[in-house]
CSV table of C-alpha atoms in Angstrom, one decimal:
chain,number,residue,atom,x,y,z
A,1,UNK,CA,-48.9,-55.5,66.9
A,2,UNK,CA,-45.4,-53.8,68.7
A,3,UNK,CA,-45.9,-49.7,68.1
A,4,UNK,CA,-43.2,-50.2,65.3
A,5,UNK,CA,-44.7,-52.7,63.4
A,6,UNK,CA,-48.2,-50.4,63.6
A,7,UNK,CA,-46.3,-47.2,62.7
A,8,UNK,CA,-44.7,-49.2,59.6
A,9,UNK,CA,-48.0,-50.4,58.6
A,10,UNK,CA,-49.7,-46.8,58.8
A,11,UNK,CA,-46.6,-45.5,56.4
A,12,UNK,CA,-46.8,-47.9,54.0
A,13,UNK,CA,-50.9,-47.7,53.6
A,14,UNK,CA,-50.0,-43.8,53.0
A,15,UNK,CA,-47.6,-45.0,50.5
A,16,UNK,CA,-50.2,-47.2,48.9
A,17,UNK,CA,-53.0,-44.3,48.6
A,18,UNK,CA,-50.4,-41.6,47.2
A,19,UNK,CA,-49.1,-44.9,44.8
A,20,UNK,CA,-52.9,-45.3,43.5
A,21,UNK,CA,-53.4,-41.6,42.8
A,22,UNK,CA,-50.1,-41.1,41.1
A,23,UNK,CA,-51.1,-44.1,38.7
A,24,UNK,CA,-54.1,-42.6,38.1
A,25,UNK,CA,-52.7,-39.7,37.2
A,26,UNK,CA,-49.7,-41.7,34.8
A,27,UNK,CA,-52.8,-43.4,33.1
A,28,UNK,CA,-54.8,-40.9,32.3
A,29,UNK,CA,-52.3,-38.6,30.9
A,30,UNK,CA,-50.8,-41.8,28.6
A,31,UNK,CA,-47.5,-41.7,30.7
A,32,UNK,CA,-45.9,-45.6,30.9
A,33,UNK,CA,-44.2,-45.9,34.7
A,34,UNK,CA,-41.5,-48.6,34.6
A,35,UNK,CA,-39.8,-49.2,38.4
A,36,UNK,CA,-36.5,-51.1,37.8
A,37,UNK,CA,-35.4,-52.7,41.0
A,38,UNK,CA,-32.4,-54.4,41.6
A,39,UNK,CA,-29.1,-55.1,43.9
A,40,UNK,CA,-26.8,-52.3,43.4
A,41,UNK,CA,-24.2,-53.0,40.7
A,42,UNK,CA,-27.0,-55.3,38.3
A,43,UNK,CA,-26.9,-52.9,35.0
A,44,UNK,CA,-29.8,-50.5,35.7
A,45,UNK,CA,-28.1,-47.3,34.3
A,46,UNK,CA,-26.1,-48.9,31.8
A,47,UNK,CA,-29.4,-50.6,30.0
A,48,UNK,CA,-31.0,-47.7,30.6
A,49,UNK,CA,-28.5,-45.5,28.3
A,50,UNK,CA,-29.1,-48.2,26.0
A,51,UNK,CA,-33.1,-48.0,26.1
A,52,UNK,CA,-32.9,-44.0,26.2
A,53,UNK,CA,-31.2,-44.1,23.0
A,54,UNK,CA,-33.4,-46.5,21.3
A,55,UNK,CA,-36.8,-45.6,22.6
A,56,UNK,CA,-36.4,-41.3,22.0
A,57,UNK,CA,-36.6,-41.0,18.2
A,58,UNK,CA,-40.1,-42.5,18.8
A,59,UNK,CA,-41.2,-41.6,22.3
A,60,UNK,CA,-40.5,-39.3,24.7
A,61,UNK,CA,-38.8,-40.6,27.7
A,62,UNK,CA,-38.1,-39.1,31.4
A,63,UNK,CA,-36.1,-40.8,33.7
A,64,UNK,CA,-36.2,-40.5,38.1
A,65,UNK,CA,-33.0,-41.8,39.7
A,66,UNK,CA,-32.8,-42.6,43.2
A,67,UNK,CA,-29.5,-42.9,45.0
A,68,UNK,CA,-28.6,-42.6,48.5
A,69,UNK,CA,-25.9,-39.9,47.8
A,70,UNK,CA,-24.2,-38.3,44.5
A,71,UNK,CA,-25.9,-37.5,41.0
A,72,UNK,CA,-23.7,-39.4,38.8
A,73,UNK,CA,-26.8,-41.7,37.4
A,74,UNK,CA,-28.8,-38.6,36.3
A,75,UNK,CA,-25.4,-37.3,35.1
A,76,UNK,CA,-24.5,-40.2,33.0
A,77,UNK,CA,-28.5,-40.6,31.7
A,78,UNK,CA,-28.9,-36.8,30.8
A,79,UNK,CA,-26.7,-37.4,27.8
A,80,UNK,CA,-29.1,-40.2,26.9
A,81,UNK,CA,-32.5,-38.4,27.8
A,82,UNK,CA,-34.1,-34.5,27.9
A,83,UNK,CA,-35.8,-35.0,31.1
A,84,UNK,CA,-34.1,-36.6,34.1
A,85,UNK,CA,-33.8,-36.0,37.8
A,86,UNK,CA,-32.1,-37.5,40.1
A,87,UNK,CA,-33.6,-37.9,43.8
A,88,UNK,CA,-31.0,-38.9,46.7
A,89,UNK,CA,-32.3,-40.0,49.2
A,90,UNK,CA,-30.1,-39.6,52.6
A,91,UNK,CA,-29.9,-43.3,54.4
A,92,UNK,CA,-33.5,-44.2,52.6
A,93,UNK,CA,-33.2,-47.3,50.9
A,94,UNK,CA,-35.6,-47.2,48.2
A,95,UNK,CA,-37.8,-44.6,46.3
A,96,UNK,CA,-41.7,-44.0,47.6
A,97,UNK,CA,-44.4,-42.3,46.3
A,98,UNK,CA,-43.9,-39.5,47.8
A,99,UNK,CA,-40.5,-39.1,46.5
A,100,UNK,CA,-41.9,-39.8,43.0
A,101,UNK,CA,-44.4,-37.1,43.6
A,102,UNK,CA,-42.1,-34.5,44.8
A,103,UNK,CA,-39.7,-35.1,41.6
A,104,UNK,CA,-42.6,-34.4,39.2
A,105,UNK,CA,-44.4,-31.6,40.5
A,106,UNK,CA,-44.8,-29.2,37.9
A,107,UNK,CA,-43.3,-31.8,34.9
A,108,UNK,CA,-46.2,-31.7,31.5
A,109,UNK,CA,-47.0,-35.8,32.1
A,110,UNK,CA,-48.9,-35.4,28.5
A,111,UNK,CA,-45.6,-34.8,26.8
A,112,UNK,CA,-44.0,-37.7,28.0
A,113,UNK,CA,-44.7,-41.0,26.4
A,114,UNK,CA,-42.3,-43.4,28.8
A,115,UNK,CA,-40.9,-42.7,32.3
A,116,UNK,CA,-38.2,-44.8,33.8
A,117,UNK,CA,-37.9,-44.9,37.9
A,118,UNK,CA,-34.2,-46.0,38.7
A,119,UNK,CA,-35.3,-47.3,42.0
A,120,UNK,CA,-32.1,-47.2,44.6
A,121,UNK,CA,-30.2,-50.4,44.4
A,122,UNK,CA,-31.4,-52.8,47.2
A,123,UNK,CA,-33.3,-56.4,46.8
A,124,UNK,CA,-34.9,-55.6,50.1
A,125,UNK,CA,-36.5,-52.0,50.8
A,126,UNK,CA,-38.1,-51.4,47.1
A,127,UNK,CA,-39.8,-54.2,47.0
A,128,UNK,CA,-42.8,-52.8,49.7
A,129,UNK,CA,-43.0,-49.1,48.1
A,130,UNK,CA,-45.6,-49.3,45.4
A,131,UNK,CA,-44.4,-46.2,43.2
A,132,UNK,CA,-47.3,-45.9,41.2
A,133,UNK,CA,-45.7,-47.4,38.5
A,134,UNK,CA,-47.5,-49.3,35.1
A,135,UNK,CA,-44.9,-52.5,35.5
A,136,UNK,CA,-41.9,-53.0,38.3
A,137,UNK,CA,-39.0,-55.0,36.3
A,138,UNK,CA,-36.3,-56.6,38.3
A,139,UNK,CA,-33.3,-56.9,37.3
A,140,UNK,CA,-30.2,-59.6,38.0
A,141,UNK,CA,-27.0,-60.0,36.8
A,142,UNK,CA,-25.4,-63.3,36.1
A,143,UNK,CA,-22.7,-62.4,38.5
A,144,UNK,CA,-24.4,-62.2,41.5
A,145,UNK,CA,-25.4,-65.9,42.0
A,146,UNK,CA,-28.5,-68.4,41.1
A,147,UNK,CA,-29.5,-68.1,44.4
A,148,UNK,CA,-30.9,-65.2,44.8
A,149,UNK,CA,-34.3,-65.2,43.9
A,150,UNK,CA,-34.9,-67.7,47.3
A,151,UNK,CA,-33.2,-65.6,49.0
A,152,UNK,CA,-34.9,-62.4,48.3
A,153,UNK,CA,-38.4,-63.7,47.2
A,154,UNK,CA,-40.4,-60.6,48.2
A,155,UNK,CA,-38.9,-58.5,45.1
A,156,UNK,CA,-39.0,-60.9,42.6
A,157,UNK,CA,-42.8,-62.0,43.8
A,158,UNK,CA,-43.7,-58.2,43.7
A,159,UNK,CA,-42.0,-57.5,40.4
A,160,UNK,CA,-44.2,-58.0,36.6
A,161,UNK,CA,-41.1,-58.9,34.7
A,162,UNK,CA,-37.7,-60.2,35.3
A,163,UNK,CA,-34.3,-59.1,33.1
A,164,UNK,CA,-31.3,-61.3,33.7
A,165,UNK,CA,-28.6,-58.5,32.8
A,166,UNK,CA,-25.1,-58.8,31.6
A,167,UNK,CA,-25.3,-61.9,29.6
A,168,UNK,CA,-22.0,-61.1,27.9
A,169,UNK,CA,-20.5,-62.5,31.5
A,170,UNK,CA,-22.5,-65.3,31.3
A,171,UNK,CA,-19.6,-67.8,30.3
A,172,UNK,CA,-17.0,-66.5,32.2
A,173,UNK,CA,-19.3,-66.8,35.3
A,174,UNK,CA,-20.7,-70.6,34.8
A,175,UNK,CA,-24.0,-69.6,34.5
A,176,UNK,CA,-26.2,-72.2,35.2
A,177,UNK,CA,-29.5,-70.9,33.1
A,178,UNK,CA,-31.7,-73.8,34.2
A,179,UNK,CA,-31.1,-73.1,37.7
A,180,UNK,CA,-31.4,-69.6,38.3
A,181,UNK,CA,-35.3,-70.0,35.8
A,182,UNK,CA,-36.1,-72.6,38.5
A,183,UNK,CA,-35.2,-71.0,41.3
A,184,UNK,CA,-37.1,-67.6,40.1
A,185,UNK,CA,-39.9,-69.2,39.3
A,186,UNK,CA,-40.0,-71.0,42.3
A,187,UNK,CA,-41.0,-67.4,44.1
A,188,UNK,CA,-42.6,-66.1,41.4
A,189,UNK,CA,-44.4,-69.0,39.0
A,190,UNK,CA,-45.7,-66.4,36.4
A,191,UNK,CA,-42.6,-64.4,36.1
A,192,UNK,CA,-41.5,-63.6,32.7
A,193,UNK,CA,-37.9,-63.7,32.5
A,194,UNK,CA,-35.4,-62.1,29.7
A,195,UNK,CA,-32.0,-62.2,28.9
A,196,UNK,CA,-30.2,-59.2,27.8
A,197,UNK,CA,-26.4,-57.8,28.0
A,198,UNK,CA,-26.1,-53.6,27.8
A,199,UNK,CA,-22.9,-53.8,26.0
A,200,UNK,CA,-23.1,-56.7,23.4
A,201,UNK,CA,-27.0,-55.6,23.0
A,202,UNK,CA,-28.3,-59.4,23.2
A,203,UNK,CA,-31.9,-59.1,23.9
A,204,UNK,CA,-32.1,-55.4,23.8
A,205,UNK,CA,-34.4,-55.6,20.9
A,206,UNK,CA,-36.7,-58.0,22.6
A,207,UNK,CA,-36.8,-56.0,26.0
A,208,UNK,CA,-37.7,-52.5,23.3
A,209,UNK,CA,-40.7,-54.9,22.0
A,210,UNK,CA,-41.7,-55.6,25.5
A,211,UNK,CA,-41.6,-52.0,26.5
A,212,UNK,CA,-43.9,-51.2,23.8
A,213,UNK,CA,-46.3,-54.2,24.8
A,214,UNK,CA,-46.7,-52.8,27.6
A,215,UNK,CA,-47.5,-49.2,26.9
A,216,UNK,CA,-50.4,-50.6,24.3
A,217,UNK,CA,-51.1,-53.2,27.1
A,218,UNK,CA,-50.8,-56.3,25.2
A,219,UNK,CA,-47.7,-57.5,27.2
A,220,UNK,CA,-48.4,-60.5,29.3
A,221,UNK,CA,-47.6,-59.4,32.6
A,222,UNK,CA,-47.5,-61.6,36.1
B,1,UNK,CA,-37.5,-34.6,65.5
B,2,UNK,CA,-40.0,-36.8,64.2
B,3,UNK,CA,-41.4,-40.2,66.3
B,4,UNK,CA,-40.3,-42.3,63.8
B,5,UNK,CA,-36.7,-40.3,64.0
B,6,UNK,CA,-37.2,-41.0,67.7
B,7,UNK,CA,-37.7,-44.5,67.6
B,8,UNK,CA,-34.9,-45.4,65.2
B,9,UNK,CA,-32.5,-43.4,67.4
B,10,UNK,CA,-33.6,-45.6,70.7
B,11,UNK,CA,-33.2,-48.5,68.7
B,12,UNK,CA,-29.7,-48.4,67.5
B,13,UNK,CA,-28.8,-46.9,70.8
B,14,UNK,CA,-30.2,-50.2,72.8
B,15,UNK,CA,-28.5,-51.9,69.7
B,16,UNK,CA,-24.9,-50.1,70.7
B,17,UNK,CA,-25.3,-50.7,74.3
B,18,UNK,CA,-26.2,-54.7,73.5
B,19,UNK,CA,-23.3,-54.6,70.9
B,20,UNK,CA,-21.0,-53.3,73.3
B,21,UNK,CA,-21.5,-56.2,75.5
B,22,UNK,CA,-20.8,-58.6,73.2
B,23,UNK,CA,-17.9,-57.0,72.1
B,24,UNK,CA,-17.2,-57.7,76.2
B,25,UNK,CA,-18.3,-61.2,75.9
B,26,UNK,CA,-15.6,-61.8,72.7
B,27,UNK,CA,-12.9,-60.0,73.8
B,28,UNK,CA,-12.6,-61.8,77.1
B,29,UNK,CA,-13.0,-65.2,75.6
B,30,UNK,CA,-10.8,-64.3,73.3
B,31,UNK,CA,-13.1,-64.9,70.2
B,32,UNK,CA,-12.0,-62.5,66.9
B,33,UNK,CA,-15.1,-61.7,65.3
B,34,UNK,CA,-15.2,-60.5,61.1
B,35,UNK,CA,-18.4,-58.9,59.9
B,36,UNK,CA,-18.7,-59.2,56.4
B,37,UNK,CA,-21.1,-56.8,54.7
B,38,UNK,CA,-21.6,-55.9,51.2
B,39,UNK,CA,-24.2,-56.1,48.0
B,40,UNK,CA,-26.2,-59.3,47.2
B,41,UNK,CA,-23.8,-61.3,45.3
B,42,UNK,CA,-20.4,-60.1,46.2
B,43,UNK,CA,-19.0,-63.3,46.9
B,44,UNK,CA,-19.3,-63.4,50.5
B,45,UNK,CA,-20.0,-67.1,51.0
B,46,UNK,CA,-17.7,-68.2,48.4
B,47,UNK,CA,-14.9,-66.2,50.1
B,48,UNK,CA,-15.3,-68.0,53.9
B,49,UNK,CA,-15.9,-71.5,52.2
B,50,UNK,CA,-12.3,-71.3,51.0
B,51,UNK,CA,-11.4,-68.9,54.3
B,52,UNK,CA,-12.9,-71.3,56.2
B,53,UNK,CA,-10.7,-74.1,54.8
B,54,UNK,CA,-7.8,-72.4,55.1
B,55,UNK,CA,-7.8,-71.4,58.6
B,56,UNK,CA,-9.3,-74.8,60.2
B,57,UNK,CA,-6.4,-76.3,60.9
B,58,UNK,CA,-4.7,-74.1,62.8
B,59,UNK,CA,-8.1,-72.5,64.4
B,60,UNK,CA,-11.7,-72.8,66.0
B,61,UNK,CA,-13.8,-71.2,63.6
B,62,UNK,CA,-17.4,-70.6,64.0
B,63,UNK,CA,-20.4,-68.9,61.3
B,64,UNK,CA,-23.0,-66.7,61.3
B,65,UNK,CA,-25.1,-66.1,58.4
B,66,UNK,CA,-27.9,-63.8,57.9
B,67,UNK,CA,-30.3,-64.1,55.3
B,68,UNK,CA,-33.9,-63.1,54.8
B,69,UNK,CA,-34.8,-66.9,53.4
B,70,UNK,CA,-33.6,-70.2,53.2
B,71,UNK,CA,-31.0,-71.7,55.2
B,72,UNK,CA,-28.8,-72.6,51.7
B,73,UNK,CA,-25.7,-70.4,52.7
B,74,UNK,CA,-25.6,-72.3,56.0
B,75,UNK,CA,-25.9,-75.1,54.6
B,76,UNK,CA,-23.0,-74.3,52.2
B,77,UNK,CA,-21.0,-73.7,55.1
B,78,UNK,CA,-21.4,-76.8,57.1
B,79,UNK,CA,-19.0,-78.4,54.6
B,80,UNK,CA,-16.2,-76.6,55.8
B,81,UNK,CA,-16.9,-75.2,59.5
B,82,UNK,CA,-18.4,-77.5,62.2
B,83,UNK,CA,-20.3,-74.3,64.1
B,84,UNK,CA,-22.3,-72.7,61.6
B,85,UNK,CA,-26.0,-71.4,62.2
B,86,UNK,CA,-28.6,-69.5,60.1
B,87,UNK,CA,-30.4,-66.4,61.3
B,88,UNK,CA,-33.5,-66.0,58.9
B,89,UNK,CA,-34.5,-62.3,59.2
B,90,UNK,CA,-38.0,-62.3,57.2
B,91,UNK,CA,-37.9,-58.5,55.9
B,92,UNK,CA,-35.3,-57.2,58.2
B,93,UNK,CA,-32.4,-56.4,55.5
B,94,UNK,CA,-29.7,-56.5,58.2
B,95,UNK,CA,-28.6,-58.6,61.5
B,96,UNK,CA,-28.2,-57.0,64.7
B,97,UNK,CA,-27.0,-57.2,68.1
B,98,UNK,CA,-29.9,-58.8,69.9
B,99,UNK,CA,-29.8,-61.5,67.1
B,100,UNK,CA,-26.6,-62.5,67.5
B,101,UNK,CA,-26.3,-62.5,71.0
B,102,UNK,CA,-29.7,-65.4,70.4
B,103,UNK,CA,-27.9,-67.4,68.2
B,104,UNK,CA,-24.7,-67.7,70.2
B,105,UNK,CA,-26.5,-68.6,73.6
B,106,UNK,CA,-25.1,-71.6,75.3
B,107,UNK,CA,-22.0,-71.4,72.7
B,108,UNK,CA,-18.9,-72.4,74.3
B,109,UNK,CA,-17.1,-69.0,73.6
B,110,UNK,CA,-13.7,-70.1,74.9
B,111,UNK,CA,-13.1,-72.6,72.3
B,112,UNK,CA,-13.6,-70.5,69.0
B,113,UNK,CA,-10.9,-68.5,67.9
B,114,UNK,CA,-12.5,-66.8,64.8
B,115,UNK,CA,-16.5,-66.3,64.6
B,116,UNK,CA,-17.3,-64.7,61.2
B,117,UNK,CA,-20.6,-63.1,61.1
B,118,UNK,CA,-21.6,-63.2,57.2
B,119,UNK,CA,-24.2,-60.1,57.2
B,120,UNK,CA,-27.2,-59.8,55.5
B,121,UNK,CA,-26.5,-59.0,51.3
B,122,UNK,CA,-27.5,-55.4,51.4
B,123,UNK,CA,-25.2,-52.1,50.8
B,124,UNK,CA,-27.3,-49.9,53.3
B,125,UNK,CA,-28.8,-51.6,56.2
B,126,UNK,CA,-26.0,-53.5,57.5
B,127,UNK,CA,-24.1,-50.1,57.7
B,128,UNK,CA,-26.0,-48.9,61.1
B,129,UNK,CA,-25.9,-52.2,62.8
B,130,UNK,CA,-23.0,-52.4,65.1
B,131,UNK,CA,-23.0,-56.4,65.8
B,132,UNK,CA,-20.0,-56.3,68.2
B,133,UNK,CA,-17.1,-57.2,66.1
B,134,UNK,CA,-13.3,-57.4,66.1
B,135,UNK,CA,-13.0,-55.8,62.4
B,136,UNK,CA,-16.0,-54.9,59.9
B,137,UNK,CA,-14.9,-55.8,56.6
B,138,UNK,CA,-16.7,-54.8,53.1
B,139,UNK,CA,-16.7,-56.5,49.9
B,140,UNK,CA,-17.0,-55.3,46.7
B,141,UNK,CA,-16.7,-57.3,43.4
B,142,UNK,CA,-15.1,-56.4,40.0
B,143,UNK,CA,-18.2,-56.4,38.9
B,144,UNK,CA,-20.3,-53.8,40.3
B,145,UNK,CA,-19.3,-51.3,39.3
B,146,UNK,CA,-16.4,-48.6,39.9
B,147,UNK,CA,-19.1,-45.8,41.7
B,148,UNK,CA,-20.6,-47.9,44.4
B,149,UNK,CA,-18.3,-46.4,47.1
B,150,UNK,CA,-19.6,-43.0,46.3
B,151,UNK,CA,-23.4,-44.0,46.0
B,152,UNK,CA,-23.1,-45.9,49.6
B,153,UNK,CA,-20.6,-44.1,51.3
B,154,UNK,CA,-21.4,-45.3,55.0
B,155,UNK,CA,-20.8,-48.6,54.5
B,156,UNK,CA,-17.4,-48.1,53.2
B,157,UNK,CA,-16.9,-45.3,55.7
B,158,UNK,CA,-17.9,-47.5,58.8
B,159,UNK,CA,-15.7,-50.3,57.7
B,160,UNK,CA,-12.3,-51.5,59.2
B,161,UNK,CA,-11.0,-53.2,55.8
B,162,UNK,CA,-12.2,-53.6,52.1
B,163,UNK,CA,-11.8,-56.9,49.9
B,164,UNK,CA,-12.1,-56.1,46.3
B,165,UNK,CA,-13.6,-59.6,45.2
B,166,UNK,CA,-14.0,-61.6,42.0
B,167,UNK,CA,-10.8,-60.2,40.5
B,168,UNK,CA,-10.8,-63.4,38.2
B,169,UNK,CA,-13.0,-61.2,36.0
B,170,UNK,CA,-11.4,-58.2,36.2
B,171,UNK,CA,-10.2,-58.2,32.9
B,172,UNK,CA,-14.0,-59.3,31.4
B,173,UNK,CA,-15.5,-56.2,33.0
B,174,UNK,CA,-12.7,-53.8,32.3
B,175,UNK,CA,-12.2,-53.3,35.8
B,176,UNK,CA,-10.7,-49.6,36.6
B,177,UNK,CA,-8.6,-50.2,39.7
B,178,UNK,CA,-7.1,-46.7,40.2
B,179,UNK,CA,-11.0,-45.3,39.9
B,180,UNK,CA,-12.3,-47.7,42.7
B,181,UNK,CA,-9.7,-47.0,45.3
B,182,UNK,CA,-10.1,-43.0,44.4
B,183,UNK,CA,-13.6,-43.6,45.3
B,184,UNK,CA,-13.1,-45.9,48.3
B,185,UNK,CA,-10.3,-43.5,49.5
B,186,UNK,CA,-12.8,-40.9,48.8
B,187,UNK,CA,-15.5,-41.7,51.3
B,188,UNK,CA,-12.6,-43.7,53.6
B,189,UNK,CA,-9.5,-42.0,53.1
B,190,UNK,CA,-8.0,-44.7,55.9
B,191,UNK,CA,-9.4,-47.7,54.5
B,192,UNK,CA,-7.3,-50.5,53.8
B,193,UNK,CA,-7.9,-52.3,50.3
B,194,UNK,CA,-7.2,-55.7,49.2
B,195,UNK,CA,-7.7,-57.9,46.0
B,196,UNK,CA,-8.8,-61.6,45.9
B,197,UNK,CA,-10.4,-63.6,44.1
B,198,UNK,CA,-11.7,-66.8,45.8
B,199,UNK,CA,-11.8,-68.6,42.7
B,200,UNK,CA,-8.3,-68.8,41.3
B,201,UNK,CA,-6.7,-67.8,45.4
B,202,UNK,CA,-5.5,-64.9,44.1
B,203,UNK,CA,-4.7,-62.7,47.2
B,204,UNK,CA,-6.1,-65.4,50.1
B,205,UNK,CA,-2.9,-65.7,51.7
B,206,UNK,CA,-2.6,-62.0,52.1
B,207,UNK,CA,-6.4,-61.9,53.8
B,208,UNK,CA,-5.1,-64.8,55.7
B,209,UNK,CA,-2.5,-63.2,57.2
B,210,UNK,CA,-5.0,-59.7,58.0
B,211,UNK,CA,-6.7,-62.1,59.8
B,212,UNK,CA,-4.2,-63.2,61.8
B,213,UNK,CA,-3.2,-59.9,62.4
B,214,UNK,CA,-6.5,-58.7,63.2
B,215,UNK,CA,-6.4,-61.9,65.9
B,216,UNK,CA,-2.8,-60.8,67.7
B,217,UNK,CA,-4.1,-56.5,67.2
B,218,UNK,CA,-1.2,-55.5,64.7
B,219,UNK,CA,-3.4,-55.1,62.0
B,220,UNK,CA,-3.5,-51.5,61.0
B,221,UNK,CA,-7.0,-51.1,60.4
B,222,UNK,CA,-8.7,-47.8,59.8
């Protein structure tokens, strides 16, 4: 194994051992982790502001964001949620456990019900940082093409749900439904996928009833 | 500075001195390279298939495309260029240097006029990689999203030209033009912007013609 490849290894086993005690810690304090990974650009915020709003007369949510540069996601979700923070990240392309650890220090995990990780927008870095999180979603818009769960299989085979975003472009795109299940499903056989648009709220109810699945742990995960 | 620090640095500095070479190698055989970077989904291959058509007659033009998996872009391109090769890069989210100068070996530089070099879809990576080209040019669609210069200002900031893409749906996303080049001009202040949409040709012959500017060096590129 070249010295980089070793040294790459040794960082993400770290990764992997901070990732297993931060879940531990998520569990036993009743906190639900939800990593949303996607390309940048695929709806993340904008369903989030949408989820926020829905999910907080019920639970109570907290939000990480990760961005390379500028705050403008925690800005924008902060009207939607109590707790967020945003974590920029430099030239980092994705979010790690430490990161995630860093954020939190100090935060009362038993008062918070839901916690959304904004993971930085990339279809390639998140997918190797485990975050500690109770269910990674991935997220793709019908703009960006049916191909890209072959060509970016990693994510989609690491993710426990998938959300095609932005159905309300779906016709003005061509769409090809059929295609883009196949080809998911090609990389990932088990994937559950969804359809949901932000703005027209098509499938936002469905993706609430999922969330909640998955916090009592009846949702049928891959 | 850390080792890890370290070794990045002595990579992209064998990278620039490799790069460099190249750039050598294309200048002196007269070859005008284009590396196109931007998010998964921007529109990148549909862009040079109808490029590719357009300039064909007139020119020599030869593809690059990286991906992590499959070889479906590549193949997509072979109906409109005659030199086109795949570079599959596993989990590497950009291409550099050393694997261009591999895929070009034995390529008969002095009879290609244009080689475009269709980058890895990724908003970050690409955006340290010099790969010895002409012009660097980013793409960003309608549909991304008006903030994305701002979350990923290097890419935009190490670019020679910007293509805003998909403008055919422009008017379904409520695309704010006067934001986006605030922000572009923001993190670029030099940075030349164009609109096209590959779809309906709007703004091709104008990318046409930066092209074969770009070729004869009276393009004013930032």
């Amino acid at each position: 194994m070249s010295r980089i490849a070793q040294i790459r290894q040794n960082i993400l086993k770290k990764n992997d051992l901070l990732a297993a005690e931060l879940r531990t810690a998520f569990a036993s304090t009743g906190v639900t982790v939800m990593n949303l990974v996607s390309s940048p650009g695929a709806g993340k915020t904008l369903l989030l502001e949408s989820t926020l709003r829905q999910l907080q007369p019920k639970y109570a949510v907290a939000v990480l964001v990760g961005d390379l540069a500028t705050d403008r996601d925690a800005q924008r979700l902060s009207r939607a949620a109590s707790r967020v923070q945003q974590i920029t990240t430099g030239t980092v392309c994705h979010l790690d456990a430490d990161m995630i650890a860093a954020a939190i220090k100090g935060w009362p995990l038993d008062a918070i019900d839901f916690l959304f990780i904004e993971n930085v927008g990339n279809l390639v870095c998140p997918a190797s940082y485990d975050v500690g999180e109770t269910a990674r979603v991935v997220l793709l818009s019908v703009t960006e093409g049916e191909d890209k769960p072959l060509k970016y299989p990693t994510i989609f085979n690491g993710a426990d749900f998938a959300l095609i975003t932005k159905m309300d472009l779906a016709q003005a795109v061509g769409f090809r439904r059929d295609e883009v299940h196949a080809n998911v499903h090609e990389v990932a056989p088990a994937l559950t996928i969804r359809e949901v648009s932000a703005k027209t709220g098509e499938g936002i109810e469905s993706w609430l009833r999922t969330l909640e699945e998955i916090r009592n742990g009846s949702a049928a995960l891959s």
